mmCIF file of C-alpha atoms in Angstrom:
data_model
loop_
_atom_site.group_PDB
_atom_site.id
_atom_site.type_symbol
_atom_site.label_atom_id
_atom_site.label_comp_id
_atom_site.label_asym_id
_atom_site.label_seq_id
_atom_site.Cartn_x
_atom_site.Cartn_y
_atom_site.Cartn_z
ATOM 1 C CA MET A 1 0.000 0.000 0.000
ATOM 2 C CA ALA A 2 1.354 3.411 -0.996
ATOM 3 C CA GLY A 3 0.302 7.046 -1.100
ATOM 4 C CA PRO A 4 -1.800 8.788 1.551
ATOM 5 C CA TRP A 5 -2.718 5.596 3.423
ATOM 6 C CA ARG A 6 0.931 4.828 4.021
ATOM 7 C CA THR A 7 1.388 8.365 5.338
ATOM 8 C CA VAL A 8 -1.536 7.868 7.742
ATOM 9 C CA ALA A 9 -0.005 4.577 8.865
ATOM 10 C CA ARG A 10 3.356 6.223 9.495
ATOM 11 C CA VAL A 11 1.739 9.026 11.529
ATOM 12 C CA LEU A 12 -0.196 6.522 13.668
ATOM 13 C CA THR A 13 2.961 4.479 14.240
ATOM 14 C CA GLU A 14 4.979 7.527 15.321
ATOM 15 C CA VAL A 15 2.306 9.200 17.465
ATOM 16 C CA PHE A 16 1.406 5.987 19.296
ATOM 17 C CA GLN A 17 4.856 4.455 19.666
ATOM 18 C CA PRO A 18 5.347 2.662 23.032
ATOM 19 C CA PRO A 19 7.447 5.319 24.852
ATOM 20 C CA ILE A 20 4.839 8.014 24.128
ATOM 21 C CA VAL A 21 1.880 5.802 25.088
ATOM 22 C CA VAL A 22 3.515 4.639 28.322
ATOM 23 C CA PHE A 23 4.576 8.219 29.129
ATOM 24 C CA GLY A 24 0.931 9.309 29.015
ATOM 25 C CA LEU A 25 -0.152 6.300 31.041
ATOM 26 C CA LEU A 26 2.359 7.045 33.791
ATOM 27 C CA LEU A 27 1.313 10.702 33.939
ATOM 28 C CA ILE A 28 -2.297 9.770 34.693
ATOM 29 C CA SER A 29 -1.449 6.789 36.921
ATOM 30 C CA PRO A 30 -1.861 8.761 40.203
ATOM 31 C CA ALA A 31 -5.429 9.734 39.203
ATOM 32 C CA ILE A 32 -6.945 6.788 41.098
ATOM 33 C CA GLU A 33 -5.668 8.156 44.418
ATOM 34 C CA PRO A 34 -6.501 11.391 46.281
ATOM 35 C CA GLY A 35 -4.202 14.349 45.566
ATOM 36 C CA PHE A 36 -4.308 14.222 41.767
ATOM 37 C CA PRO A 37 -3.384 16.316 39.767
ATOM 38 C CA GLY A 38 -0.967 17.579 42.427
ATOM 39 C CA THR A 39 0.712 14.170 42.385
ATOM 40 C CA ILE A 40 1.189 14.153 38.623
ATOM 41 C CA TRP A 41 4.868 14.986 39.014
ATOM 42 C CA PHE A 42 5.421 11.504 40.496
ATOM 43 C CA GLY A 43 4.067 10.146 37.223
ATOM 44 C CA LEU A 44 6.445 12.448 35.371
ATOM 45 C CA LEU A 45 9.385 11.171 37.423
ATOM 46 C CA ALA A 46 8.347 7.587 36.695
ATOM 47 C CA ALA A 47 8.129 8.417 32.988
ATOM 48 C CA LEU A 48 11.730 9.656 33.089
ATOM 49 C CA PHE A 49 12.976 6.203 34.078
ATOM 50 C CA VAL A 50 10.445 4.125 32.150
ATOM 51 C CA CYS A 51 10.283 6.092 28.875
ATOM 52 C CA VAL A 52 12.718 8.978 28.488
ATOM 53 C CA LEU A 53 15.977 7.289 29.498
ATOM 54 C CA PRO A 54 15.389 4.069 27.483
ATOM 55 C CA LEU A 55 14.317 6.091 24.429
ATOM 56 C CA ALA A 56 17.388 8.337 24.757
ATOM 57 C CA TYR A 57 19.545 5.194 24.872
ATOM 58 C CA VAL A 58 17.876 3.861 21.709
ATOM 59 C CA LEU A 59 18.402 7.148 19.866
ATOM 60 C CA VAL A 60 22.077 7.210 20.837
ATOM 61 C CA MET A 61 22.501 3.593 19.685
ATOM 62 C CA VAL A 62 20.788 4.411 16.371
ATOM 63 C CA LYS A 63 23.150 7.365 15.935
ATOM 64 C CA LEU A 64 26.128 5.087 16.593
ATOM 65 C CA GLY A 65 24.786 2.542 14.112
ATOM 66 C CA ARG A 66 24.352 -0.221 16.682
ATOM 67 C CA ILE A 67 20.540 -0.310 16.355
ATOM 68 C CA THR A 68 18.804 -0.190 12.976
ATOM 69 C CA ASP A 69 16.055 2.308 13.848
ATOM 70 C CA HIS A 70 14.177 3.797 16.799
ATOM 71 C CA HIS A 71 11.406 1.180 16.477
ATOM 72 C CA VAL A 72 14.103 -1.536 16.853
ATOM 73 C CA SER A 73 12.790 -3.437 13.838
ATOM 74 C CA ASP A 74 15.533 -6.075 14.038
ATOM 75 C CA ARG A 75 14.230 -8.666 16.529
ATOM 76 C CA ARG A 76 17.787 -9.706 17.469
ATOM 77 C CA GLN A 77 18.478 -6.235 18.877
ATOM 78 C CA ARG A 78 15.440 -6.230 21.161
ATOM 79 C CA PRO A 79 16.424 -8.462 24.128
ATOM 80 C CA ALA A 80 19.482 -6.370 25.113
ATOM 81 C CA LEU A 81 17.512 -3.146 24.735
ATOM 82 C CA LEU A 82 14.570 -4.466 26.759
ATOM 83 C CA LEU A 83 16.966 -5.635 29.477
ATOM 84 C CA MET A 84 18.460 -2.158 29.686
ATOM 85 C CA ALA A 85 14.929 -0.675 29.806
ATOM 86 C CA LEU A 86 14.056 -3.108 32.596
ATOM 87 C CA VAL A 87 17.067 -1.951 34.638
ATOM 88 C CA SER A 88 16.010 1.690 34.174
ATOM 89 C CA VAL A 89 12.449 0.873 35.229
ATOM 90 C CA VAL A 90 13.614 -0.960 38.360
ATOM 91 C CA VAL A 91 15.825 2.001 39.330
ATOM 92 C CA GLY A 92 12.805 4.298 38.873
ATOM 93 C CA LEU A 93 10.741 2.032 41.088
ATOM 94 C CA VAL A 94 13.364 2.191 43.838
ATOM 95 C CA VAL A 95 13.628 5.997 43.592
ATOM 96 C CA LEU A 96 9.848 6.433 43.834
ATOM 97 C CA GLN A 97 9.684 4.013 46.761
ATOM 98 C CA LEU A 98 12.369 5.998 48.597
ATOM 99 C CA MET A 99 10.402 9.204 47.912
ATOM 100 C CA ASN A 100 7.163 7.649 49.214
ATOM 101 C CA GLY A 101 5.512 8.101 45.814
ATOM 102 C CA PRO A 102 1.832 7.250 45.303
ATOM 103 C CA VAL A 103 1.130 3.520 45.373
ATOM 104 C CA SER A 104 -0.784 3.884 42.097
ATOM 105 C CA VAL A 105 2.411 4.914 40.305
ATOM 106 C CA LEU A 106 4.327 2.007 41.832
ATOM 107 C CA VAL A 107 1.537 -0.355 40.726
ATOM 108 C CA MET A 108 1.815 0.911 37.165
ATOM 109 C CA ILE A 109 5.594 0.508 37.135
ATOM 110 C CA ILE A 110 5.468 -3.033 38.541
ATOM 111 C CA ALA A 111 2.883 -4.014 35.912
ATOM 112 C CA LEU A 112 5.152 -2.553 33.218
ATOM 113 C CA ILE A 113 8.164 -4.433 34.630
ATOM 114 C CA GLY A 114 6.210 -7.663 34.282
ATOM 115 C CA GLY A 115 5.215 -6.758 30.729
ATOM 116 C CA ILE A 116 8.699 -5.690 29.634
ATOM 117 C CA GLY A 117 10.219 -8.802 31.201
ATOM 118 C CA ILE A 118 7.908 -11.162 29.311
ATOM 119 C CA LEU A 119 8.304 -9.144 26.101
ATOM 120 C CA ALA A 120 12.104 -9.384 26.427
ATOM 121 C CA VAL A 121 11.942 -13.176 26.651
ATOM 122 C CA VAL A 122 9.502 -13.496 23.736
ATOM 123 C CA SER A 123 11.522 -11.075 21.591
ATOM 124 C CA ALA A 124 14.472 -13.441 21.691
ATOM 125 C CA PHE A 125 12.397 -15.857 19.604
ATOM 126 C CA TRP A 126 9.549 -13.920 18.025
ATOM 127 C CA LYS A 127 8.781 -10.282 17.128
ATOM 128 C CA MET A 128 5.573 -9.533 19.053
ATOM 129 C CA SER A 129 4.270 -6.019 18.343
ATOM 130 C CA GLY A 130 5.400 -3.621 21.061
ATOM 131 C CA HIS A 131 3.161 -0.910 19.592
ATOM 132 C CA ALA A 132 0.093 -3.123 19.900
ATOM 133 C CA SER A 133 1.057 -4.297 23.394
ATOM 134 C CA ALA A 134 1.606 -0.807 24.805
ATOM 135 C CA LEU A 135 -1.506 0.711 23.249
ATOM 136 C CA ALA A 136 -3.828 -2.166 24.172
ATOM 137 C CA ALA A 137 -2.588 -2.087 27.768
ATOM 138 C CA ALA A 138 -3.033 1.693 27.943
ATOM 139 C CA ALA A 139 -6.504 1.629 26.389
ATOM 140 C CA VAL A 140 -7.811 -1.075 28.730
ATOM 141 C CA ILE A 141 -6.273 0.604 31.790
ATOM 142 C CA VAL A 142 -7.741 4.008 30.852
ATOM 143 C CA VAL A 143 -11.223 2.461 30.554
ATOM 144 C CA ALA A 144 -10.732 0.656 33.899
ATOM 145 C CA MET A 145 -9.617 3.901 35.566
ATOM 146 C CA PHE A 146 -12.157 6.343 34.157
ATOM 147 C CA GLY A 147 -15.149 4.216 33.155
ATOM 148 C CA PRO A 148 -17.088 3.180 30.041
ATOM 149 C CA VAL A 149 -17.232 6.717 28.658
ATOM 150 C CA TRP A 150 -13.624 6.088 27.566
ATOM 151 C CA LEU A 151 -14.438 2.893 25.617
ATOM 152 C CA PRO A 152 -13.839 4.657 22.248
ATOM 153 C CA VAL A 153 -10.079 4.727 22.994
ATOM 154 C CA LEU A 154 -10.096 0.975 22.344
ATOM 155 C CA LEU A 155 -10.593 1.812 18.649
ATOM 156 C CA LEU A 156 -7.016 3.076 18.588
ATOM 157 C CA VAL A 157 -5.755 -0.490 19.062
ATOM 158 C CA PRO A 158 -6.883 -1.851 15.662
ATOM 159 C CA ALA A 159 -5.951 1.470 14.026
ATOM 160 C CA VAL A 160 -2.358 1.254 15.203
ATOM 161 C CA GLY A 161 -2.284 -2.479 14.487
ATOM 162 C CA TRP A 162 -3.341 -1.674 10.920
ATOM 163 C CA SER A 163 -0.510 0.866 10.665
ATOM 164 C CA ARG A 164 2.061 -1.748 11.651
ATOM 165 C CA LEU A 165 0.721 -4.093 8.965
ATOM 166 C CA VAL A 166 0.712 -1.398 6.272
ATOM 167 C CA LEU A 167 4.316 -0.530 7.108
ATOM 168 C CA ARG A 168 5.165 -4.249 7.034
ATOM 169 C CA ALA A 169 6.704 -4.016 10.493
ATOM 170 C CA HIS A 170 4.723 -7.045 11.740
ATOM 171 C CA THR A 171 2.543 -9.906 10.620
ATOM 172 C CA LEU A 172 -1.140 -10.045 11.573
ATOM 173 C CA GLY A 173 -0.341 -12.712 14.162
ATOM 174 C CA GLN A 174 2.317 -10.531 15.817
ATOM 175 C CA VAL A 175 -0.119 -7.611 16.029
ATOM 176 C CA VAL A 176 -2.993 -9.720 17.385
ATOM 177 C CA VAL A 177 -0.836 -11.455 19.988
ATOM 178 C CA GLY A 178 0.724 -8.123 20.988
ATOM 179 C CA SER A 179 -2.736 -6.601 21.457
ATOM 180 C CA LEU A 180 -3.939 -9.535 23.558
ATOM 181 C CA PHE A 181 -0.736 -9.523 25.595
ATOM 182 C CA GLY A 182 -1.083 -5.815 26.427
ATOM 183 C CA GLY A 183 -4.848 -5.795 26.950
ATOM 184 C CA VAL A 184 -5.034 -9.010 28.968
ATOM 185 C CA VAL A 185 -1.645 -9.666 30.586
ATOM 186 C CA ILE A 186 -0.239 -6.189 31.285
ATOM 187 C CA ALA A 187 -3.610 -4.542 32.025
ATOM 188 C CA GLY A 188 -4.659 -7.618 34.021
ATOM 189 C CA LEU A 189 -1.492 -7.471 36.085
ATOM 190 C CA TRP A 190 -2.113 -3.757 36.721
ATOM 191 C CA TRP A 191 -5.682 -4.492 37.864
ATOM 192 C CA LEU A 192 -4.569 -7.321 40.140
ATOM 193 C CA LEU A 193 -1.817 -5.223 41.732
ATOM 194 C CA ARG A 194 -4.224 -2.313 42.190
ATOM 195 C CA GLU A 195 -6.650 -4.600 44.041
ATOM 196 C CA LEU A 196 -3.878 -5.990 46.232
ATOM 197 C CA MET A 197 -1.930 -2.799 46.966
ATOM 198 C CA LEU A 198 -4.530 0.002 47.079
#
């Protein structure tokens, strides 16, 4: 597919890439506890460790020619990158714990650690869609946090999945499994931790 549809696909892929989606999710994560939006800066601090630092590392590696592109299209390059991201996330978790950050932010980070860990293992063998995983998790969590009025955000999941197919970044199976992994496993882990810790 070429022309304007490919341009739309590229825009969707860039706007809803995992670091951006997770950044937004972390910003709103304290909303389920009293004190929001005054506590939003804890979400911002979490986003520094979970999104900004790993993305900065990727961009530096792309510049040095050690990673093909910022979407890490080469499956073989993903495990090492995801491991580094996992280390950054764990450090962020420790920092927030030491600062007595909101439990809701810690819950979100722990759920993401679980997701990144599983994704790192799978990526060693198969290229599950990180875009689909991140967006499906975010969409389901947003609906769980703010109610059914936010159900339309779920439509973004097939839209972004379509963009990954148009750009030939993934197969249909990789997009579907990524969506289910994010929407069921990561969001489910977040829900379970929220019930246990809040």
